[in-house]
Coordinates of C-alpha atoms in Angstrom, one line a residue:
X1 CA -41.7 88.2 -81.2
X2 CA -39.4 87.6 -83.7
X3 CA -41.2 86.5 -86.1
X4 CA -43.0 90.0 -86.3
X5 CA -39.7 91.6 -86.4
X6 CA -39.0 89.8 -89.4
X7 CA -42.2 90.3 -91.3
X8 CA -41.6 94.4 -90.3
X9 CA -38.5 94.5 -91.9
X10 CA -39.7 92.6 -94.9
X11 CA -42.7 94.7 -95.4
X12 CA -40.4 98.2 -94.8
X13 CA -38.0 96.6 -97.9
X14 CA -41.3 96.3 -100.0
X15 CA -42.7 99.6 -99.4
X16 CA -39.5 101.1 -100.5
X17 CA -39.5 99.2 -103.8
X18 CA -42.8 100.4 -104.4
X19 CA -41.8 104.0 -103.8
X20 CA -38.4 104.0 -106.0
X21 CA -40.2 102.6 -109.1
X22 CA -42.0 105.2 -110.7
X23 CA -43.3 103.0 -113.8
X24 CA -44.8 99.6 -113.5
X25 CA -42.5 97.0 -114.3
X26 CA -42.5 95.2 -117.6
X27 CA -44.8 92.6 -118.0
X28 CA -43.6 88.9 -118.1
X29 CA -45.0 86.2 -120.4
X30 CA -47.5 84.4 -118.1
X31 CA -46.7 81.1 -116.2
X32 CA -48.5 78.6 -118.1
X33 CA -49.3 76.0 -115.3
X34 CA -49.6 72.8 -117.6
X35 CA -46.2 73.2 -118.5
X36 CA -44.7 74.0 -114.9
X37 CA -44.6 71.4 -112.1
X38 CA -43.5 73.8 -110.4
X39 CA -46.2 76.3 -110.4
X40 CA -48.9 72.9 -109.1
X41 CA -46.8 72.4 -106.4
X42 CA -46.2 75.4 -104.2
X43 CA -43.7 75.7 -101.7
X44 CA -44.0 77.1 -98.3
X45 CA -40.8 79.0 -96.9
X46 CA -40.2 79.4 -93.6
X47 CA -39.7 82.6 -92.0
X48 CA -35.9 82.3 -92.3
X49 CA -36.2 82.4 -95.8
X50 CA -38.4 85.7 -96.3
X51 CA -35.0 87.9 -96.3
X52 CA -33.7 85.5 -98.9
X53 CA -36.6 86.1 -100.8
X54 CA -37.3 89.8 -100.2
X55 CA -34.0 90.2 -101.7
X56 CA -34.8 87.9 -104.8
X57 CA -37.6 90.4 -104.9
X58 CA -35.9 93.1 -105.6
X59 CA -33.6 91.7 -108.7
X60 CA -37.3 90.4 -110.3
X61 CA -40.6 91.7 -109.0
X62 CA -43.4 90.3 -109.5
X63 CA -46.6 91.5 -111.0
X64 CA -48.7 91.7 -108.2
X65 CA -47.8 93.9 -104.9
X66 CA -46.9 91.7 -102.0
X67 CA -47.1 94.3 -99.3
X68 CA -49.9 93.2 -96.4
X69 CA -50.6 95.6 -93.6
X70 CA -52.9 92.7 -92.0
X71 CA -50.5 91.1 -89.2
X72 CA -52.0 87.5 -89.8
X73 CA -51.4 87.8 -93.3
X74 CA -48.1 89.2 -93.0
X75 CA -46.6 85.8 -91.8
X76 CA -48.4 83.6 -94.4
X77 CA -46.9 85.4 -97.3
X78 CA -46.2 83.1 -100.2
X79 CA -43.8 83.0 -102.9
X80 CA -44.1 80.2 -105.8
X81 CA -40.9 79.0 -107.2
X82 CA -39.8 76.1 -109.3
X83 CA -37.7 73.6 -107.8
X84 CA -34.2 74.0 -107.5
X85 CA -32.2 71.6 -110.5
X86 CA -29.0 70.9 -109.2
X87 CA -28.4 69.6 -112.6
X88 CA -29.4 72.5 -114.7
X89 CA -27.0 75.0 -116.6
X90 CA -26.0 78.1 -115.7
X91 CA -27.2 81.4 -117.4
X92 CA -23.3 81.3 -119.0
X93 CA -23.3 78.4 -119.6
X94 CA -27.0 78.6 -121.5
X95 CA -25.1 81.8 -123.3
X96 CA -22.3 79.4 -124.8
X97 CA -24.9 76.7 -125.8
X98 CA -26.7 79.3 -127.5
X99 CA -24.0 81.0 -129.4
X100 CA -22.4 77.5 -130.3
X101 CA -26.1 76.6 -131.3
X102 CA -26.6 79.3 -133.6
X103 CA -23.1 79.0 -135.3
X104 CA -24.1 75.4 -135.8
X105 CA -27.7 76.5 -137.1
X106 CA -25.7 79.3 -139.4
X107 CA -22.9 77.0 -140.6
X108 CA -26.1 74.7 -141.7
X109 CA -28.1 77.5 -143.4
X110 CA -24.3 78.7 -145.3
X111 CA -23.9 74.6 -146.5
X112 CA -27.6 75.0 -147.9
X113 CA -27.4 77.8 -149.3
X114 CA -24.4 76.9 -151.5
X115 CA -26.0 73.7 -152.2
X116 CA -29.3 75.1 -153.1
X117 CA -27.3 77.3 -155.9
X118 CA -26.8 74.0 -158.1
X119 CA -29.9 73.6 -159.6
X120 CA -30.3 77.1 -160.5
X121 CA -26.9 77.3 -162.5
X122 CA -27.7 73.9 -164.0
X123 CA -31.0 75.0 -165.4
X124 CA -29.5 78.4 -166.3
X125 CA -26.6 76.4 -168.2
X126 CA -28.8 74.4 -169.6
X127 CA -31.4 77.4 -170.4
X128 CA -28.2 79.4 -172.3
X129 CA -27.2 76.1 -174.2
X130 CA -30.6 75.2 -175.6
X131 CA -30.9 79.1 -176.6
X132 CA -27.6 78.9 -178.4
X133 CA -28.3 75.7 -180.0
X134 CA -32.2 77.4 -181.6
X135 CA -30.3 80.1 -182.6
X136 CA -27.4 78.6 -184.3
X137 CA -29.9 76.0 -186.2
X138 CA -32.1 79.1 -186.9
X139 CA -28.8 80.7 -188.6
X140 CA -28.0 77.4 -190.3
X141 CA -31.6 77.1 -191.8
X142 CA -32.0 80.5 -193.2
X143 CA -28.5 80.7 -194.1
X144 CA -28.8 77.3 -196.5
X145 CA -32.6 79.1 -197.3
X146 CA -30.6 82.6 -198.4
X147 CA -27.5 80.2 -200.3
X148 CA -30.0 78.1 -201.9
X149 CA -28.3 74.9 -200.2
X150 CA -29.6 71.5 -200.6
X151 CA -32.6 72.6 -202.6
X152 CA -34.0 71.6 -205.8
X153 CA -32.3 72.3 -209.5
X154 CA -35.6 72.0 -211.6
X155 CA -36.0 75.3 -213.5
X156 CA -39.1 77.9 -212.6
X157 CA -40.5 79.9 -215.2
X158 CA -41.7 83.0 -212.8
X159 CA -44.1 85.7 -215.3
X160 CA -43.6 88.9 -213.3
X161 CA -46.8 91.1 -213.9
X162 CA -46.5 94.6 -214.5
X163 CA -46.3 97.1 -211.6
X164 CA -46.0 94.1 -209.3
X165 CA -45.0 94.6 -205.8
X166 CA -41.9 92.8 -203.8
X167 CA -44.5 90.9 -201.7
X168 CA -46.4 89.6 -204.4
X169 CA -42.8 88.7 -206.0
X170 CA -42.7 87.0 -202.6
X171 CA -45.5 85.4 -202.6
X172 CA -45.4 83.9 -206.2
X173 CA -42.0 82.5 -205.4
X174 CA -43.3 80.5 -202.7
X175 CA -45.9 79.2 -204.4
X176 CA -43.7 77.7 -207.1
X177 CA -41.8 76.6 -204.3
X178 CA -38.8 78.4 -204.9
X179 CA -38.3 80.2 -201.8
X180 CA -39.8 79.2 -198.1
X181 CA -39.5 82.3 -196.3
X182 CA -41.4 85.3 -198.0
X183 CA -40.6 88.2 -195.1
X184 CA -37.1 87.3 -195.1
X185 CA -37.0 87.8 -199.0
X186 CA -38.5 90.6 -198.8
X187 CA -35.8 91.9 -196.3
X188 CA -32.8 91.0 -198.0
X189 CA -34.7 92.3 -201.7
X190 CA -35.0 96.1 -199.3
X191 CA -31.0 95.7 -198.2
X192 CA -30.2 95.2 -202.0
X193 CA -32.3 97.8 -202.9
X194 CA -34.4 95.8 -205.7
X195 CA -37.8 96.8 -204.4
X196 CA -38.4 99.5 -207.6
X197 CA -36.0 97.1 -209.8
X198 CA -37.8 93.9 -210.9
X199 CA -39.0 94.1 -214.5
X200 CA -41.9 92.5 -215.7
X201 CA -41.7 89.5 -218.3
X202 CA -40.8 86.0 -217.7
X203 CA -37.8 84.7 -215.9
X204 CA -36.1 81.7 -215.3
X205 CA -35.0 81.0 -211.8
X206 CA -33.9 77.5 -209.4
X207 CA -34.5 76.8 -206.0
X208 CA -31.2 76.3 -205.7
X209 CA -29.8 79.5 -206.8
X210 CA -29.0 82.3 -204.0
X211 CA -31.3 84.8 -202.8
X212 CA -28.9 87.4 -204.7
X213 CA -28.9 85.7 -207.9
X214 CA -33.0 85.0 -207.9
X215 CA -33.1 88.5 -207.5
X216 CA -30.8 89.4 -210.2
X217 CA -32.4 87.8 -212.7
X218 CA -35.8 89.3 -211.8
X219 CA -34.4 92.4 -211.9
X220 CA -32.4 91.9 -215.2
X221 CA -33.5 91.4 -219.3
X222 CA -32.4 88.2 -220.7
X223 CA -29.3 88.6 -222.3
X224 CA -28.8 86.3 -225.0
X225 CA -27.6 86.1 -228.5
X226 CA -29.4 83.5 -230.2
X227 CA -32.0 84.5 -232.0
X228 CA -36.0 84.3 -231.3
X229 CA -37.9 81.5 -232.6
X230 CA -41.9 81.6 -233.1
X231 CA -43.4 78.0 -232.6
X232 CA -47.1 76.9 -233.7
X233 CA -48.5 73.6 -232.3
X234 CA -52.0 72.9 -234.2
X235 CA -54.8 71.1 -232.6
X236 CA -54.7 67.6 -232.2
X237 CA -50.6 67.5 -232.5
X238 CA -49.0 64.6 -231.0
X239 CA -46.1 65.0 -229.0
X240 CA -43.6 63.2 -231.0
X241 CA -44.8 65.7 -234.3
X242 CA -44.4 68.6 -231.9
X243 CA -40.5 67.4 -230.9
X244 CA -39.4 67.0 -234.6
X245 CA -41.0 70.7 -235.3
X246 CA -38.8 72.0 -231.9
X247 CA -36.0 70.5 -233.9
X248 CA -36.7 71.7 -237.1
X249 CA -36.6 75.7 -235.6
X250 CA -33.5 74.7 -234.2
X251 CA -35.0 75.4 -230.6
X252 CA -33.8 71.6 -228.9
X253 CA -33.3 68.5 -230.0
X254 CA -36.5 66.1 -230.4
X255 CA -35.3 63.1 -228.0
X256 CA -34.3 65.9 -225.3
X257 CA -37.6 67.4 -225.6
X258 CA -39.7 64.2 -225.2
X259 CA -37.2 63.4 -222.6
X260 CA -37.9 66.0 -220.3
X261 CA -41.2 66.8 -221.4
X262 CA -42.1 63.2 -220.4
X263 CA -40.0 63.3 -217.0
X264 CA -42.3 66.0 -215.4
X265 CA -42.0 67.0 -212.2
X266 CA -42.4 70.4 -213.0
X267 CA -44.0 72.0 -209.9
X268 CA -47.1 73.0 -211.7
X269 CA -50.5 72.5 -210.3
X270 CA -52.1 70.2 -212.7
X271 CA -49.7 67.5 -212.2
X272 CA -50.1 66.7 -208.7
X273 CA -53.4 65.7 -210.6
X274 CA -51.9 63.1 -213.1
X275 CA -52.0 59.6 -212.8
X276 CA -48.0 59.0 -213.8
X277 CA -47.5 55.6 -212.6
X278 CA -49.9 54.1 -215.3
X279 CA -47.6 51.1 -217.0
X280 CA -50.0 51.0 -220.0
X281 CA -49.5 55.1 -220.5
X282 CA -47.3 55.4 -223.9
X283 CA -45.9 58.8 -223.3
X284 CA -46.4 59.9 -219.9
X285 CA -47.2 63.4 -221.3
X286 CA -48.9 63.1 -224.0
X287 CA -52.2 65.5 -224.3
X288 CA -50.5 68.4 -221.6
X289 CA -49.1 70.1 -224.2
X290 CA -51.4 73.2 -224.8
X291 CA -51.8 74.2 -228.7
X292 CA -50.7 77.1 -229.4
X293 CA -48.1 79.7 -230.5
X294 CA -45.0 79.8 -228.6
X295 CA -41.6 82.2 -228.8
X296 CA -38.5 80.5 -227.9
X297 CA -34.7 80.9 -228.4
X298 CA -32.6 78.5 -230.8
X299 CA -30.6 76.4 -228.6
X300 CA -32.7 77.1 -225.9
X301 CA -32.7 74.7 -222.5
X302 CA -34.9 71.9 -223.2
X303 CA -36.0 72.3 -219.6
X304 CA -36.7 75.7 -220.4
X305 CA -38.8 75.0 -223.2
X306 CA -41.0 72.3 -221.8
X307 CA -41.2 75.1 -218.6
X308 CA -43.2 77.5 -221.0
X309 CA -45.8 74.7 -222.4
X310 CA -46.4 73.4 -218.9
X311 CA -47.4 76.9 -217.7
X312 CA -49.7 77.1 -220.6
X313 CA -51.9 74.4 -219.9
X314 CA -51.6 74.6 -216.3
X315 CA -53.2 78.5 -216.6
X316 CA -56.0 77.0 -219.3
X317 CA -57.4 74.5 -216.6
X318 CA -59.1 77.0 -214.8
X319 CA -60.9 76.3 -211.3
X320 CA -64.1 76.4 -212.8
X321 CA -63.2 73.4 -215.3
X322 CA -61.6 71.6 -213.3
X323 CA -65.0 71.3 -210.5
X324 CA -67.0 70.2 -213.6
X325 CA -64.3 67.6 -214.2
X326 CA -65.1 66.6 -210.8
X327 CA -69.0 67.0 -211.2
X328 CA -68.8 64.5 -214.2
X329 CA -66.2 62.3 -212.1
X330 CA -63.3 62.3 -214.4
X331 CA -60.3 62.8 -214.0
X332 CA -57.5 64.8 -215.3
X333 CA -56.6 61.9 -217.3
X334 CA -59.9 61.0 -218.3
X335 CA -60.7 64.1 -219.2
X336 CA -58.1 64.9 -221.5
X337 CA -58.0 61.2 -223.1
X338 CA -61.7 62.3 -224.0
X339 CA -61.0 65.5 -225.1
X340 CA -58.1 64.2 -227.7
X341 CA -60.5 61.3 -229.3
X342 CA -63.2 64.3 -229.5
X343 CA -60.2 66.5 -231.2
X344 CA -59.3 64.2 -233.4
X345 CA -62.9 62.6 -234.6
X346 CA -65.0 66.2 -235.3
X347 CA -64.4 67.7 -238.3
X348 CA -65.2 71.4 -237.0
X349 CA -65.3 73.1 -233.7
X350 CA -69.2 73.3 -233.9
X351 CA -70.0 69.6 -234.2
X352 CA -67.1 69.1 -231.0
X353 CA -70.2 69.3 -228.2
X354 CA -72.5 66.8 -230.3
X355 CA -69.9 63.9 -231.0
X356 CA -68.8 64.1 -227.2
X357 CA -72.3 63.9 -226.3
X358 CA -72.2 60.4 -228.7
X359 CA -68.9 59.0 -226.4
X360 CA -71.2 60.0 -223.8
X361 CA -74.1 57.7 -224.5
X362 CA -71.6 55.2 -225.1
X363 CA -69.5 55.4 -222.0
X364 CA -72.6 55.5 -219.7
X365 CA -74.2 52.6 -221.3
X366 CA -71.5 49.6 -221.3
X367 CA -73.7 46.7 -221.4
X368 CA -75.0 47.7 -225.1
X369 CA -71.7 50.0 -226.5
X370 CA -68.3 48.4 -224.1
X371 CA -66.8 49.6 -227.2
X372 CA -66.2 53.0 -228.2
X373 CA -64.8 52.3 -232.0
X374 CA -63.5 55.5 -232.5
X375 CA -60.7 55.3 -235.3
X376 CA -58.8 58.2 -234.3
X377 CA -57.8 55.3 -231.9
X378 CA -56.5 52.9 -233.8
X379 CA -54.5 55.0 -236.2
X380 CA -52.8 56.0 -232.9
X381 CA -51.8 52.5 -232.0
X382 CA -50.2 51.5 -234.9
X383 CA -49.2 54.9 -236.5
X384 CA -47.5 56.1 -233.4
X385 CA -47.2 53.4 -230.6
X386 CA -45.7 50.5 -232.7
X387 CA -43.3 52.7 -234.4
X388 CA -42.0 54.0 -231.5
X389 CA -41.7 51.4 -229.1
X390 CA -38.2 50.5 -227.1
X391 CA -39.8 47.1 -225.9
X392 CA -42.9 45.6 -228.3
X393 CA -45.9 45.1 -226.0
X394 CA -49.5 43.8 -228.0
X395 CA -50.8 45.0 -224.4
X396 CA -50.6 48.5 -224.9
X397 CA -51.2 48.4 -228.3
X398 CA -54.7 47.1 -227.9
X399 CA -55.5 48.7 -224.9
X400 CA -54.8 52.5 -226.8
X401 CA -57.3 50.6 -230.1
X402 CA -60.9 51.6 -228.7
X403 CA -62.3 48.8 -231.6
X404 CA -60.5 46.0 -229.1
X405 CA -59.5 47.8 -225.5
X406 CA -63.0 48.8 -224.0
X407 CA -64.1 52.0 -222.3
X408 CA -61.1 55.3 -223.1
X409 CA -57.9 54.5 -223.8
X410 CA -55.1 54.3 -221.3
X411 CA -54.0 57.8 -222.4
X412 CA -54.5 60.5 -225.0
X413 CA -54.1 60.5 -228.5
X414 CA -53.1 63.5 -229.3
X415 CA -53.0 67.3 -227.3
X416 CA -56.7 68.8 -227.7
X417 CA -57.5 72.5 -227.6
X418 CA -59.3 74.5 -225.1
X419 CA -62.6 73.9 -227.8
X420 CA -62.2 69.6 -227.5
X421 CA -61.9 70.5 -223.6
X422 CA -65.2 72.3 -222.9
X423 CA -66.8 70.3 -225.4
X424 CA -66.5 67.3 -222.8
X425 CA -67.4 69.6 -220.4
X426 CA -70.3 70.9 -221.6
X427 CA -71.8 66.9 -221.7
X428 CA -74.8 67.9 -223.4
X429 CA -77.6 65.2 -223.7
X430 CA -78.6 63.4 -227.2
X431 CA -80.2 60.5 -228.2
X432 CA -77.0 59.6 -230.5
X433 CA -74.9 56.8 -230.2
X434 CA -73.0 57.0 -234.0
X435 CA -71.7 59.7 -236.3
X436 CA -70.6 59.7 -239.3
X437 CA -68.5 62.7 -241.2
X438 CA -68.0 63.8 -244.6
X439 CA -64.7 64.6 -244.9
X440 CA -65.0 66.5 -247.7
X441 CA -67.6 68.4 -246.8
X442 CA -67.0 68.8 -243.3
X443 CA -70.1 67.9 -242.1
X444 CA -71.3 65.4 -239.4
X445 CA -73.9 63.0 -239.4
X446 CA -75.6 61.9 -236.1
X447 CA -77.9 58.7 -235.6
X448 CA -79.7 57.0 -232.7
X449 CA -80.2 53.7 -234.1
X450 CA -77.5 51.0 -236.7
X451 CA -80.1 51.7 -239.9
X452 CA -79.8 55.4 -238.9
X453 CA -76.1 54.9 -238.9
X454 CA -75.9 52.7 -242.2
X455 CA -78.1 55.0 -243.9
X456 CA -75.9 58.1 -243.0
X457 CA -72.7 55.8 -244.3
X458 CA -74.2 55.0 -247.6
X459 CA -75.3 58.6 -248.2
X460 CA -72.1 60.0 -247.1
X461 CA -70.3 57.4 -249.3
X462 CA -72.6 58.6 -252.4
X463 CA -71.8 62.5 -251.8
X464 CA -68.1 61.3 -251.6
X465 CA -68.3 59.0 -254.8
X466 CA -70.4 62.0 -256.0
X467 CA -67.6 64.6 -255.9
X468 CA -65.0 62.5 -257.0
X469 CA -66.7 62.4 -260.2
X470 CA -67.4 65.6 -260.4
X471 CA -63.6 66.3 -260.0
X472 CA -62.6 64.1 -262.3
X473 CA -64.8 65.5 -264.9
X474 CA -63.7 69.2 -264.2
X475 CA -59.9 68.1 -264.9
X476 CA -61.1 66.6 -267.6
X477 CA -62.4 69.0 -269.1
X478 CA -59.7 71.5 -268.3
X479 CA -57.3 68.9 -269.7
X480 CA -59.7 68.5 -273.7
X481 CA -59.7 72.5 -273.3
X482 CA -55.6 73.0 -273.1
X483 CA -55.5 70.4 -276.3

């Protein structure tokens, strides 16, 4: 009876287990059988090796009670136990590979970490140098803007209105170009102060000039010596009569006037509506210089001068006029050649609308009229273009003479008024297709037809012939009554 001994004393050890522990004992992860051979396998122990195990029992119970108080069960008690690996670690030595593991694994995450900082202080160095670079063009750009640097020297003529505001200061100074940046004007005009300063009139300015000196001379009277000049330019004036009368007043010289006159590039609105380039054009700007009367200074900048007359006309060609323009499909050239033949060929402002309306028929009915025979046309040619010319050219000559060049000339013939202007405009319809004035009288004959025409000639010629005689008799007369 041994055996029972055994199995008493094993069950007694068991039983007193269960007593001391109070608490069950912490559950274990369960044994997952497809990963244990073990576990399939089960091995039977023999009745030596129950003390063995009763004591292995102790340092790890298991989860279910093994006590038995059946005697046949008692000796068929069970224990499942992977199979001994002779090879296998020890628990210290599974400690040491474990520690040396993790100081491997931490050693690893340390070398990525400090490489993993590289692209961060790359992007933030590069993220710092782009920054300084906007700011330092930034600085660059509106410090050149504030200096005026590498900016245009052509002079402005800037008409302050009264009671203006800085930001419509602002605003017209970028229109014209002179400045780009209207808010930062506006701050440096509120550090200087000038905000209640700027006086109303007109000034003179350069895109080149500093943002201090613009506003300087806004904010300052002209100051100048020479004395004040008052210019008239009649209707139908050609340019070359209105440099000689510049000279005259001792304003500027008449070859520096026609010189920059002629050169353009202004900045005003209508000339980005010119066709310049035109190598049958005589003066470039002839007909853009708006009749009227003019105060300048003696000695004044020829720039200056030609600054004024350009403003004139560029303020006369209103929006309006220039969509009818457009509705008649002429252009600013066109138009202005039209006008100066119209100036030049009515004897008064009334009959203006009725002899445009006769270059009318003409120009929209080629095949019977490709000429528009006006003389005003001719006497331009050879009164003014021969004369003048650097480099003789029959070309031009006959292309400006309406009796030989068809359709309008190359370019006007003189400057019209506002009048000649609106009469092309206005197109009004007629059955006319000749005129003919009395120059004496001041009166304008129309016809539809050649007889018409020839009639109107011969009668005009008698009321001519008619008060020549009469004229010569009245100084006749006066002359038998002083003797």
């Amino acid at each position: 009876m041994p055996n029972k001994d055994n199995n008493d004393i094993i069950n007694d050890i068991l039983n007193e287990i269960d007593k001391k522990k109070s608490s069950p004992p912490p559950e274990s992860a369960p044994v997952q059988r497809e990963n244990n051979p073990a576990a399939d396998n089960p091995v039977r122990k023999s009745p030596e090796s129950d003390r063995t195990a009763s004591v292995s029992a102790q340092k790890a119970p298991s989860h279910e009670a093994v006590s038995d108080n059946n005697p046949a069960h008692q000796s068929d008690v069970r224990i499942r136990k992977a199979p001994a690996n002779k090879n296998a670690p020890s628990d210290a030595k599974i400690d040491d590979l474990h520690k040396s593991n993790n100081g491997k694994n931490n050693k690893k995450k340390k070398k990525k970490k400090k490489r993993s900082r590289l692209p961060g202080v790359l992007i933030l160095t590069t993220f710092i140098f782009a920054v300084s670079i906007s700011l330092s063009l930034v600085i660059i750009a509106y410090g050149k803007e504030m200096l005026g640097i590498g900016k245009s020297e052509t002079t402005h003529l800037i008409v302050v209105p009264e009671g203006a505001t800085t930001e419509e200061i602002a605003e017209m100074l970028v229109e014209d170009k002179i400045i780009k940046s209207p808010e930062f004007f506006k701050l440096f005009s509120r550090l200087r102060k000038a905000d209640a300063a700027y006086i109303a009139g007109e000034h003179f300015v350069r895109p080149n000039m500093a943002y201090e000196t613009i506003i300087n001379e806004l904010t300052s009277v002209e100051s100048t010596q020479n004395e004040s000049v008052e210019v008239t330019f009649p209707e139908g004036i050609t340019l070359i009569d209105a440099a000689y009368i510049l000279e005259e007043n001792q304003v500027c010289s008449a070859d520096d006037f026609l010189f920059y006159f002629n050169a353009g590039g202004l900045g005003f609105n209508f000339e980005n509506r010119l066709n310049l380039n035109s190598n049958l054009k005589f003066y470039r700007m002839e007909g853009f210089l708006f009749p009227d009367t003019y105060y300048f200074y003696i000695d004044m900048e020829p720039e200056q001068v030609c600054q004024k007359i350009y403003l004139n006309f560029d303020n006369k060609m209103t929006e309006e006029r220039y969509k009818r323009m457009e509705e008649l499909n002429l252009n600013l050239d066109q138009l202005i050649t039209f006008a100066s033949i119209v100036q030049r060929e009515a004897a008064t402002t009334d009959s203006m609308t009725m002899v445009a309306s006769v270059f009318w028929n003409r120009l929209n009915n080629p095949d019977q009229f490709p000429l528009l025979q006006s003389d005003p046309t001719t006497n331009y040619a050879e009164n003014v273009i021969k004369p003048h010319m650097e480099v003789y050219d029959q070309v031009m000559i006959d292309a400006y003479d309406t009796y030989k060049g068809t359709g309008l000339p190359p370019g006007p013939i003189c400057n019209p008024g506002i009048e000649a202007i609106d009469a092309v405009l206005a197109a009004v319809e007629s059955d006319y297709f000749y005129f003919y004035a009395n120059i004496n009288t001041g009166m304008t004959y129309f016809a539809a037809t050649l007889e018409e025409h020839n009639a109107n000639i011969e009668m005009v010629d008698q009321q001519i012939a008619e008060a020549e005689a009469a004229s010569a008799a009245a100084a006749q007369e006066a002359e038998n009554a002083q003797n």
